[in-house]
CSV table of C-alpha atoms in Angstrom, one decimal:
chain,number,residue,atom,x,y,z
A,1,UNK,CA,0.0,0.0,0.0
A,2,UNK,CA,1.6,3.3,-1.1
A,3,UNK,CA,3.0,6.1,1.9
A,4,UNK,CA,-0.4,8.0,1.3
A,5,UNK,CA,-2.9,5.2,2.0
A,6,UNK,CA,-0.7,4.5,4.7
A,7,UNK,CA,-0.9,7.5,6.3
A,8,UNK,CA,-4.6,8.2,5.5
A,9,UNK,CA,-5.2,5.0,7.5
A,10,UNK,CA,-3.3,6.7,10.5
A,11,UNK,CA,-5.6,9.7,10.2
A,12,UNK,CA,-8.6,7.2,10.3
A,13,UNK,CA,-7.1,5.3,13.6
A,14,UNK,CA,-7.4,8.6,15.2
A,15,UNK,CA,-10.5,9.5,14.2
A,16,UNK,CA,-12.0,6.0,15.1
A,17,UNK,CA,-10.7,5.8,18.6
A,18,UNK,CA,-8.9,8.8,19.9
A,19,UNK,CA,-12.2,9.8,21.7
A,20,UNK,CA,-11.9,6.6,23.6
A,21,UNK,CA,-9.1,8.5,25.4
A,22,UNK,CA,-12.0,10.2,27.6
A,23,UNK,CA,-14.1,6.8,27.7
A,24,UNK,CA,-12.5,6.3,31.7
A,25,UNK,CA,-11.2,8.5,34.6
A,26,UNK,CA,-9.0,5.4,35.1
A,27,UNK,CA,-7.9,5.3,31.8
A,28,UNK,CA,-6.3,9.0,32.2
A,29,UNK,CA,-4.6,7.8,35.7
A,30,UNK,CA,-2.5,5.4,33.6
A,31,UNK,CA,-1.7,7.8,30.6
A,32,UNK,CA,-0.4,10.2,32.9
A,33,UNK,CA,1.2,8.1,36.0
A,34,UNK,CA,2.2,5.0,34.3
A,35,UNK,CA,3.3,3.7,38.2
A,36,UNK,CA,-0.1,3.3,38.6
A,37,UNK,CA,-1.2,1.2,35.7
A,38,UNK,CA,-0.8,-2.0,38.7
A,39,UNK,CA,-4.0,-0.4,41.1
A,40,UNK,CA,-6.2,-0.4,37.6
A,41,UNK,CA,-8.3,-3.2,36.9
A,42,UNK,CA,-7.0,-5.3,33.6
A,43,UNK,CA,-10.0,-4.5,32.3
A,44,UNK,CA,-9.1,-0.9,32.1
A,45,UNK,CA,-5.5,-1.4,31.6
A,46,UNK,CA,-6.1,-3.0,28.5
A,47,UNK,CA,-8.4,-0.2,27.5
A,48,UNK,CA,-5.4,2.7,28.2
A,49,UNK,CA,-3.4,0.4,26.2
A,50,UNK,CA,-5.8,1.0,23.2
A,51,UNK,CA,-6.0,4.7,23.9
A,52,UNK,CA,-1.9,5.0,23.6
A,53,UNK,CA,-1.8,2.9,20.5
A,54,UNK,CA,-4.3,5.8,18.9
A,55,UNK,CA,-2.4,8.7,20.4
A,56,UNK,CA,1.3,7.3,19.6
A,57,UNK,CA,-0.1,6.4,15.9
A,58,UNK,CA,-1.6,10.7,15.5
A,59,UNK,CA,2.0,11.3,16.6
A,60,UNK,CA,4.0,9.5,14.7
A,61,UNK,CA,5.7,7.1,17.4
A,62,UNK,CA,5.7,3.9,15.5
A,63,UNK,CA,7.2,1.8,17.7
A,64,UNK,CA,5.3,3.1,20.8
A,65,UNK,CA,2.0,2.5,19.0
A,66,UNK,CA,3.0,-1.1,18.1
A,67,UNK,CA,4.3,-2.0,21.8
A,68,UNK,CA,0.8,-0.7,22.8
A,69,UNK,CA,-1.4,-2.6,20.5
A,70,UNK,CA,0.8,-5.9,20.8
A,71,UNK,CA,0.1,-5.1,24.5
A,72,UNK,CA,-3.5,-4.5,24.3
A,73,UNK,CA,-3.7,-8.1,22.0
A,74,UNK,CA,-2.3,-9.9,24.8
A,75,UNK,CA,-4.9,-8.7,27.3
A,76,UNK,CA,-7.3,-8.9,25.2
A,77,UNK,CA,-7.2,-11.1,21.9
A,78,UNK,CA,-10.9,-11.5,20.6
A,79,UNK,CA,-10.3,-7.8,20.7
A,80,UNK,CA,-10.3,-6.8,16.6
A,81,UNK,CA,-9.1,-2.8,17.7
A,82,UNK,CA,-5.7,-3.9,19.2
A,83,UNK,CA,-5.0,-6.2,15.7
A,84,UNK,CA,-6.4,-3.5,13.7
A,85,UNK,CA,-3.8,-0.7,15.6
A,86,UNK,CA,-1.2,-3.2,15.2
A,87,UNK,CA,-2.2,-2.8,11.5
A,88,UNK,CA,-1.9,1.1,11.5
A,89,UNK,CA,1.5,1.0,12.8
A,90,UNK,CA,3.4,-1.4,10.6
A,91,UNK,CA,1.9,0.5,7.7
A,92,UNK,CA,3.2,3.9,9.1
A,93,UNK,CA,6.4,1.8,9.7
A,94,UNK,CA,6.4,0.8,6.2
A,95,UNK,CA,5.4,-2.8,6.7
A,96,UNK,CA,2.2,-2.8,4.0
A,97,UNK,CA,2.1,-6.6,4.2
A,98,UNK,CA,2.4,-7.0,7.5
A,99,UNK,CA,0.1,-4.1,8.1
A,100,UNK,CA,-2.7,-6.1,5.5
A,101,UNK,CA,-2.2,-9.1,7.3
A,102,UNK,CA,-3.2,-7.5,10.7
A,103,UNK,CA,-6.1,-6.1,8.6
A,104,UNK,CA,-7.5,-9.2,7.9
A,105,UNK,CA,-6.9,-10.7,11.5
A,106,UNK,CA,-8.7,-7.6,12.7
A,107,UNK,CA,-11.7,-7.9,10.3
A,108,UNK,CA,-12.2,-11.6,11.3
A,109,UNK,CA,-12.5,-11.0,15.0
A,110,UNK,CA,-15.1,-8.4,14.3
A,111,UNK,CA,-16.2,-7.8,10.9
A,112,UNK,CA,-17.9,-4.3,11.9
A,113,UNK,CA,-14.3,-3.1,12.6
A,114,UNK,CA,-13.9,0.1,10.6
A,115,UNK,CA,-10.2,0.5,10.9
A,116,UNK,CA,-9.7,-2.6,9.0
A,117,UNK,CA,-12.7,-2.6,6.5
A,118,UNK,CA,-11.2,1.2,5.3
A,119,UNK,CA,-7.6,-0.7,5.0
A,120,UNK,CA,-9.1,-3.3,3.3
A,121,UNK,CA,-11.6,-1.7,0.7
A,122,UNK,CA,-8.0,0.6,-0.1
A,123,UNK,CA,-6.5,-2.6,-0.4
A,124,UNK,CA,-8.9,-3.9,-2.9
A,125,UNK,CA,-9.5,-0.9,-5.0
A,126,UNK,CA,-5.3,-0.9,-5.8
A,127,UNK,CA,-5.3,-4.3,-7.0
A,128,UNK,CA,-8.5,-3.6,-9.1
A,129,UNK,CA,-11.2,-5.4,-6.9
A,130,UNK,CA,-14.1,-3.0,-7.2
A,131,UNK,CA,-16.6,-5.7,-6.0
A,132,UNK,CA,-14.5,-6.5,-3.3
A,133,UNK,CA,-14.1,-3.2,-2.3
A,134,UNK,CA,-17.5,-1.8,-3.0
A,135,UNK,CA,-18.5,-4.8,-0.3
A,136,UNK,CA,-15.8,-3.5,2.8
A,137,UNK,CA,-17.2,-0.1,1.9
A,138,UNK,CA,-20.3,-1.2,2.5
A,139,UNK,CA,-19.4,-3.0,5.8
A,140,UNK,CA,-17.3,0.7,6.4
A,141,UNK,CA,-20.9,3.0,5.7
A,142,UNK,CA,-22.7,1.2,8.0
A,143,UNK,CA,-20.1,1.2,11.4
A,144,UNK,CA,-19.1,5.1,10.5
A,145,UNK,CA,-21.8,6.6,7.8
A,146,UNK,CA,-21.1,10.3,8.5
A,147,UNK,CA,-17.1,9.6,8.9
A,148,UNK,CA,-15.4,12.4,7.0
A,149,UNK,CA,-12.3,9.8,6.0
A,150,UNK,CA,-15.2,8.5,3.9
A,151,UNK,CA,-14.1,10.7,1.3
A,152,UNK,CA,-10.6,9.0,0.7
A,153,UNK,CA,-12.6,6.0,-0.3
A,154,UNK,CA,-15.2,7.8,-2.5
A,155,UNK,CA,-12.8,9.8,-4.5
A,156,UNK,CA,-10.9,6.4,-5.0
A,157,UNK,CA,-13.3,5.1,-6.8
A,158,UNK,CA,-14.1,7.6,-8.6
A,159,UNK,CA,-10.6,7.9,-10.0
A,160,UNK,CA,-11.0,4.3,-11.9
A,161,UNK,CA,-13.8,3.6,-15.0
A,162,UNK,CA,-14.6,0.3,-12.8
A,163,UNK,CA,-14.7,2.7,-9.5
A,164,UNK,CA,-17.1,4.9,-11.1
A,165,UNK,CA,-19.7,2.6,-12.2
A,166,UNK,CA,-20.0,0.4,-9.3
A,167,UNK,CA,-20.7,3.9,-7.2
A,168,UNK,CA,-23.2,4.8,-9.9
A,169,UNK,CA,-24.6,1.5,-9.1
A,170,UNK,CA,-24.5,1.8,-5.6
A,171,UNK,CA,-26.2,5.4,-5.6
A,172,UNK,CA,-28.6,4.2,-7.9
A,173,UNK,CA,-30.0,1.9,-5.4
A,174,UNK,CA,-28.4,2.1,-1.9
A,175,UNK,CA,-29.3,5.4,0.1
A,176,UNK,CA,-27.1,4.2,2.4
A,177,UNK,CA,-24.4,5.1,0.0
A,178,UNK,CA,-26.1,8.3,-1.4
A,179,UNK,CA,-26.3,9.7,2.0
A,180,UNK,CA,-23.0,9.7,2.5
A,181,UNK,CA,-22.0,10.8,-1.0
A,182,UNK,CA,-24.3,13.5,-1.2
A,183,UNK,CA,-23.7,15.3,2.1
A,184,UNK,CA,-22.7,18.9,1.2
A,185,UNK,CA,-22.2,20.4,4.9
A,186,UNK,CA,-18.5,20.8,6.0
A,187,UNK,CA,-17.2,19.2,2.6
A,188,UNK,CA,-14.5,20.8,0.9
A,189,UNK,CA,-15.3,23.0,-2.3
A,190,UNK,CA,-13.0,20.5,-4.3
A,191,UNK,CA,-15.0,17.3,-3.1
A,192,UNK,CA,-18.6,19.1,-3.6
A,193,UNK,CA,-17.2,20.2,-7.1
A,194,UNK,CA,-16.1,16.7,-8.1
A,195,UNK,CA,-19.4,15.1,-7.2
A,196,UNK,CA,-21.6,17.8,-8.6
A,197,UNK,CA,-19.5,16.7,-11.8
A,198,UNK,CA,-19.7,12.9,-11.2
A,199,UNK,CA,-23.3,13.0,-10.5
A,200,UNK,CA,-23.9,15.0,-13.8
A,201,UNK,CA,-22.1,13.2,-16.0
A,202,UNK,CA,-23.5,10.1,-14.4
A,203,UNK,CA,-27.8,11.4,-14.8
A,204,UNK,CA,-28.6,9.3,-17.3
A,205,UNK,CA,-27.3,6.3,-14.9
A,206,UNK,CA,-28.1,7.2,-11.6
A,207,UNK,CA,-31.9,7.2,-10.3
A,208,UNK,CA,-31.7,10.1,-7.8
A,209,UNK,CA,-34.4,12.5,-7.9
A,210,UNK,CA,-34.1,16.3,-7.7
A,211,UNK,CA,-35.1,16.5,-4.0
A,212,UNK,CA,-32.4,14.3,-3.4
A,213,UNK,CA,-29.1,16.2,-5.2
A,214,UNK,CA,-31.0,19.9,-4.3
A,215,UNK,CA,-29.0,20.4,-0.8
A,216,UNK,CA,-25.9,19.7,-2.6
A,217,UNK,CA,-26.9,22.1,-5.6
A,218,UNK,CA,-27.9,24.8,-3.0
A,219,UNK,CA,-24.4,24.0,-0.9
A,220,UNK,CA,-22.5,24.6,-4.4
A,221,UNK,CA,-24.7,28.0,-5.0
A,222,UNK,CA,-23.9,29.0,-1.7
A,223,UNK,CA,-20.6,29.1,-2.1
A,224,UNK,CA,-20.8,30.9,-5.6
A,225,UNK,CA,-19.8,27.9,-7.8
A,226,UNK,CA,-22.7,28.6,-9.9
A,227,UNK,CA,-21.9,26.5,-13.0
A,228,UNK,CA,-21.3,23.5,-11.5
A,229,UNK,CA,-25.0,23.6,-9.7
A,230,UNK,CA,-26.7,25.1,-12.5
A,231,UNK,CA,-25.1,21.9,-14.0
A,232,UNK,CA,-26.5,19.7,-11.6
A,233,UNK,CA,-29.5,21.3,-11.1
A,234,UNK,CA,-29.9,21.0,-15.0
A,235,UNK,CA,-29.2,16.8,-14.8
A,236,UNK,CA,-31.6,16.1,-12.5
A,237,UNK,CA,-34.6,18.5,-12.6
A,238,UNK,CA,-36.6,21.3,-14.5
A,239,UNK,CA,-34.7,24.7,-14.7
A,240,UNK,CA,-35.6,27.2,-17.5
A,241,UNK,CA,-33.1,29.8,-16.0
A,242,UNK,CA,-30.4,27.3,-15.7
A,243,UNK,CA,-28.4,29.1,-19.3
A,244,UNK,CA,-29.5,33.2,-17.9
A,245,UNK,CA,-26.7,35.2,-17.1
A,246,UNK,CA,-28.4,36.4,-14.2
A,247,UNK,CA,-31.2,34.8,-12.9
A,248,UNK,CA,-34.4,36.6,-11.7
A,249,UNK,CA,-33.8,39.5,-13.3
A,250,UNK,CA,-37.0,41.9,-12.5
A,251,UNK,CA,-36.4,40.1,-8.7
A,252,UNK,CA,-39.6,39.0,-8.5
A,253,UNK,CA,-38.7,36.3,-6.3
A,254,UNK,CA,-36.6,38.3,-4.2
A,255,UNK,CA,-36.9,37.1,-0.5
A,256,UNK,CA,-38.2,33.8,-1.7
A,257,UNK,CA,-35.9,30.7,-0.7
A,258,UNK,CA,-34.4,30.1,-4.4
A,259,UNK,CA,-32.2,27.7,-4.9
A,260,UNK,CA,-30.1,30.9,-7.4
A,261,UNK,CA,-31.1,34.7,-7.5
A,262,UNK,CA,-30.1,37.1,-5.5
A,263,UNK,CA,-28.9,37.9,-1.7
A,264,UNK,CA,-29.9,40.3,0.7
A,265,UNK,CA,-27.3,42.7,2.5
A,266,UNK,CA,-28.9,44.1,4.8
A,267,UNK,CA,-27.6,46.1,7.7
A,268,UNK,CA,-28.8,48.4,10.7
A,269,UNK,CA,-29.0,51.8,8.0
A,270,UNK,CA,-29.7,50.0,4.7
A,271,UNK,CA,-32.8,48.9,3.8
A,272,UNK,CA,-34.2,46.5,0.8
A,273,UNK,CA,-37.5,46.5,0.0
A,274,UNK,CA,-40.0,44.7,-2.7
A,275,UNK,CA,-42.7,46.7,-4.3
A,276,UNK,CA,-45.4,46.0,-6.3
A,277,UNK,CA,-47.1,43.0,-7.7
A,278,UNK,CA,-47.2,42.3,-11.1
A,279,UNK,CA,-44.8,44.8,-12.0
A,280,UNK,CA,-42.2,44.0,-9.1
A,281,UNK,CA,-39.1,46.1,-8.4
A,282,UNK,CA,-36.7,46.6,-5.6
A,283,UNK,CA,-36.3,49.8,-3.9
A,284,UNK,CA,-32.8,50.7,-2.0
A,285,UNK,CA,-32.0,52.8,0.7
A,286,UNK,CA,-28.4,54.1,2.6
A,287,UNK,CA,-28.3,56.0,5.2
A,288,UNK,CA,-24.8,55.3,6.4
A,289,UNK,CA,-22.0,57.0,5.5
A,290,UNK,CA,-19.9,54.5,3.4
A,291,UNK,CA,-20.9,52.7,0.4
A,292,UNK,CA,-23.0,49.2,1.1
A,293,UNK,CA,-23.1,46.1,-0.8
A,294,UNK,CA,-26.9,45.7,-1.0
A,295,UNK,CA,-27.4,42.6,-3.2
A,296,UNK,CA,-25.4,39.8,-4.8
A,297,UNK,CA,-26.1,36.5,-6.7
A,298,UNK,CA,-23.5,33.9,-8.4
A,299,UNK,CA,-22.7,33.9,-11.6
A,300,UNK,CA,-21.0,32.0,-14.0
A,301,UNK,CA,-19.5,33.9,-16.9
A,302,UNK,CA,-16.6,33.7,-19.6
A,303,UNK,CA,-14.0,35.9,-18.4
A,304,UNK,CA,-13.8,39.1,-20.1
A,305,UNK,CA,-15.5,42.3,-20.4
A,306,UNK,CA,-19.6,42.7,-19.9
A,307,UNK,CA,-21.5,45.6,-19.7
A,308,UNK,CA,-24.4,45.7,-16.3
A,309,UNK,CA,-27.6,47.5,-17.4
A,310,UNK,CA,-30.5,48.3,-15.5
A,311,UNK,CA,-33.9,50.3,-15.2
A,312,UNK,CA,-33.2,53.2,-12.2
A,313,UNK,CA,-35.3,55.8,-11.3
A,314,UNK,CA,-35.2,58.0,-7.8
A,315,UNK,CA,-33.2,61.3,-6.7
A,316,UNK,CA,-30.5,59.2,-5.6
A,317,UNK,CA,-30.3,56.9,-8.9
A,318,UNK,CA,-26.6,57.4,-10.2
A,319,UNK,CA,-25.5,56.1,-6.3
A,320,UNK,CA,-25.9,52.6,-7.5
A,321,UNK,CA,-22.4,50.6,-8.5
A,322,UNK,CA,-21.8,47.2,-9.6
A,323,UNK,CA,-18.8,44.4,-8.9
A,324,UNK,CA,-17.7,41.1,-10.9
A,325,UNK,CA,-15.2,39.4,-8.4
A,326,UNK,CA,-14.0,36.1,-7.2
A,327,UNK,CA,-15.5,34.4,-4.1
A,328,UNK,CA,-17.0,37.7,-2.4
A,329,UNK,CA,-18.0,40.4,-3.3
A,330,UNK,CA,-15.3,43.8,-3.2
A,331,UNK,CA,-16.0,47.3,-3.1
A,332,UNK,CA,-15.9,48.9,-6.3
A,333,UNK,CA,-14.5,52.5,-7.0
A,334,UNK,CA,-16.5,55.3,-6.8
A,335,UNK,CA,-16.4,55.7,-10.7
A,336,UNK,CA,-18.5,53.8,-13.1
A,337,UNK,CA,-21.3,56.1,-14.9
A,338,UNK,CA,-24.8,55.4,-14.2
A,339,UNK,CA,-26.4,51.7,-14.2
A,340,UNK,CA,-29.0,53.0,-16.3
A,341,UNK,CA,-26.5,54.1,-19.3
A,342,UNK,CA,-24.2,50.9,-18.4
A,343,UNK,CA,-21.4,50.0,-16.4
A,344,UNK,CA,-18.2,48.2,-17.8
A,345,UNK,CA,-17.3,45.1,-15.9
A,346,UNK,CA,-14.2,43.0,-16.2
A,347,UNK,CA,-15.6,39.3,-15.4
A,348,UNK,CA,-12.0,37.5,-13.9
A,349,UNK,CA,-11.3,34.1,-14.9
A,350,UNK,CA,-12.1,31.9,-11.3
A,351,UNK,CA,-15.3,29.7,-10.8
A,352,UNK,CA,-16.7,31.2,-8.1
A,353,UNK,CA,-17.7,34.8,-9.6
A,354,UNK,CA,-20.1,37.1,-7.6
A,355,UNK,CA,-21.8,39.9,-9.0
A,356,UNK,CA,-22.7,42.9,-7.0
A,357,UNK,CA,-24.9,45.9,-6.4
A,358,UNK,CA,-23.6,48.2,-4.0
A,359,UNK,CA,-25.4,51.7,-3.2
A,360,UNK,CA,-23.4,54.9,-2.2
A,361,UNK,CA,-25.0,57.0,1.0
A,362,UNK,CA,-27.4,59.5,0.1
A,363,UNK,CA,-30.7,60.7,0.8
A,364,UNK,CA,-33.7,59.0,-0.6
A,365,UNK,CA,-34.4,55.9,-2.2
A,366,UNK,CA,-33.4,54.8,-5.0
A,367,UNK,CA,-35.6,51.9,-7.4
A,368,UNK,CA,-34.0,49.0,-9.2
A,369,UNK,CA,-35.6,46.6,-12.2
A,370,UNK,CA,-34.6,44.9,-14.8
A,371,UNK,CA,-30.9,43.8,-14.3
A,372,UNK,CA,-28.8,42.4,-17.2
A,373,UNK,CA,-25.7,42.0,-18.2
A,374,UNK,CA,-24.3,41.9,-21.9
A,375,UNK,CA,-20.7,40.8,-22.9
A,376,UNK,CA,-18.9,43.7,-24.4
A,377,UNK,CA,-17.7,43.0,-28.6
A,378,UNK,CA,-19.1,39.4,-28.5
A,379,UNK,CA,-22.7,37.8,-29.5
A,380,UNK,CA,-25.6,39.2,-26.9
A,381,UNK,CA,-26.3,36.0,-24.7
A,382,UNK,CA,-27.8,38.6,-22.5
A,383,UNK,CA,-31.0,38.1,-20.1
A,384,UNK,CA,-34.0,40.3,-21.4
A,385,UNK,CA,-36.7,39.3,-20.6
């Protein structure tokens, strides 16, 4: 097994166990006065014993975390953690078949063990064993089904033609397996962007329905990585806005829980407000003394230059400025023209562009409809309605 698995399956002994570290007061009297250990029931002993294995693996003492596990299998040999420990350190050692060996040991004596089933399904998927694999995964999902080392697994199978259609398989039919894959909190940008692709690629394939991949399209809008969930969004369910530059242009669902379209800025001294029915607009208000980013939305745009238009009208209507930036929105400068006439914009080349609308201080309120943009010396893809 190559130095990174090897030290993936470290990170996983860790995370498996190291909380067992707090499972005993008697179990912190022997970490900390080893003279001790001989007053402690074996029972316990053999439990700090398990508790230094984990804590000398996340440190990187090999040879302490194998003289702990081989003491912990003596004390207690039906025991699968202390064979599955002994695992972890020979592969941090450099041992891989000794380490796969102790593996194996480990996932007899218990074969709910997750240290073990994760060495094990890595194992598998090197030599080429989806099936074999995909079944210690398995095994894996249902011990630890919200473990974040999950994702070491996942994205190992993704990387191989076999990998990627047994876990279209297995998403297809297994919500065990889909749970776990389609979690969006806490992930990475990089893993949500890879499975948003995976999963797009893979529509045609995979039976999920569009309740089921919306929290991770509305995690990857969150974060501004529009095309990728526009993409999604588009596999899996209806979306007649998916190809609009901007979506909801007239914001006349402004407010509304969308899964794209525009944010609210509000703050103590701005204020954001909907008027109207069938002819909606948005009317704007500063009353600070600095310039306020009042609304924003994703976007997902060739870099280059576009051109922001947009219907104003109010005694304070040449206050309003836009933004095209990467991740968050930044302050513009104070020059730029009036929206109504058309504001250049340099889109920058990133995948997480943000437009903005930001409002200079000023007395009065100022109205806002009919947003667009339209690329500057190229065909108009703009969004008129």
């Amino acid at each position: 097994m190559s130095s990174a698995r090897a030290q993936w399956l470290v990170t996983v002994a860790g995370a498996v166990f190291a909380l067992t570290a707090f499972f005993s007061g008697l179990d912190r009297v022997t970490a900390h006065q080893p003279n001790d250990e001989r007053l402690i029931p074996s029972a316990f002993r053999v439990e700090a014993d398990r508790v230094a294995a984990s804590l000398h693996l996340l440190a990187g003492d090999t040879s302490q975390a194998d003289a702990a596990a081989r003491r912990a299998i003596l004390a207690d040999p039906a025991d699968a953690r202390g064979a599955a420990f002994l695992g972890a350190a020979a592969y941090q050692a450099g041992k891989p078949a000794k380490g796969e060996s102790a593996m194996k040991v480990a996932a007899r004596l218990s074969p709910r063990e997750p240290l073990s089933r994760a060495a094990l399904a890595a194992h598998s998927m090197e030599r080429g064993n989806v099936d074999a694999a995909a079944g210690h995964f398995d095994t894996l999902l249902r011990v630890q089904p919200a473990a974040s080392e999950l994702e070491a697994l996942f994205a190992m199978m993704e990387a191989s033609a076999a990998g990627r259609a047994e876990l279209a398989r297995r998403l297809d039919g297994q919500s065990l397996w889909s749970d776990a894959y389609l979690r969006a909190e806490g992930q990475q940008a990089s893993v949500l962007r890879e499975r948003a692709r995976f999963l797009a690629s893979g529509a045609e394939t995979i039976g999920l329905s569009c309740a089921r991949v919306e929290p991770l399209v509305r995690e990857l809008a969150k974060r501004n990585l529009r095309a990728d969930a526009q993409d999604l969004l588009a596999a899996y369910c209806v979306n007649p806005e998916s190809n609009l530059l901007l979506i909801d242009p007239g914001f006349e669902r402004l407010g509304e829980e969308a899964l794209f379209g525009w944010r609210r800025h509000r703050s103590g001294d701005v204020r954001i407000s909907t008027i109207g029915e069938e002819d909606r607009h948005v009317e704007l208000s500063n009353r600070t003394s600095v310039t306020r980013l009042v609304l924003s939305q994703p976007v997902a745009l060739e870099a280059g230059e576009y051109r922001a238009f947009a219907s104003v009208s109010g005694e304070n209507g040449d206050a309003l400025l836009v933004s095209l930036d990467c991740g968050a929105p930044s302050r513009p400068g104070q020059a730029g023209g009036s929206l109504g006439r058309g504001q250049l914009l340099q889109a920058p080349d990133c995948e997480d562009q943000v437009f903005g609308i930001w409002l200079r201080p000023g007395k009065g309120a100022v109205s806002l409809d009919n947003v667009r943009l339209e690329p500057v010396g190229r065909a108009d893809h703009s969004n008129r309605p």
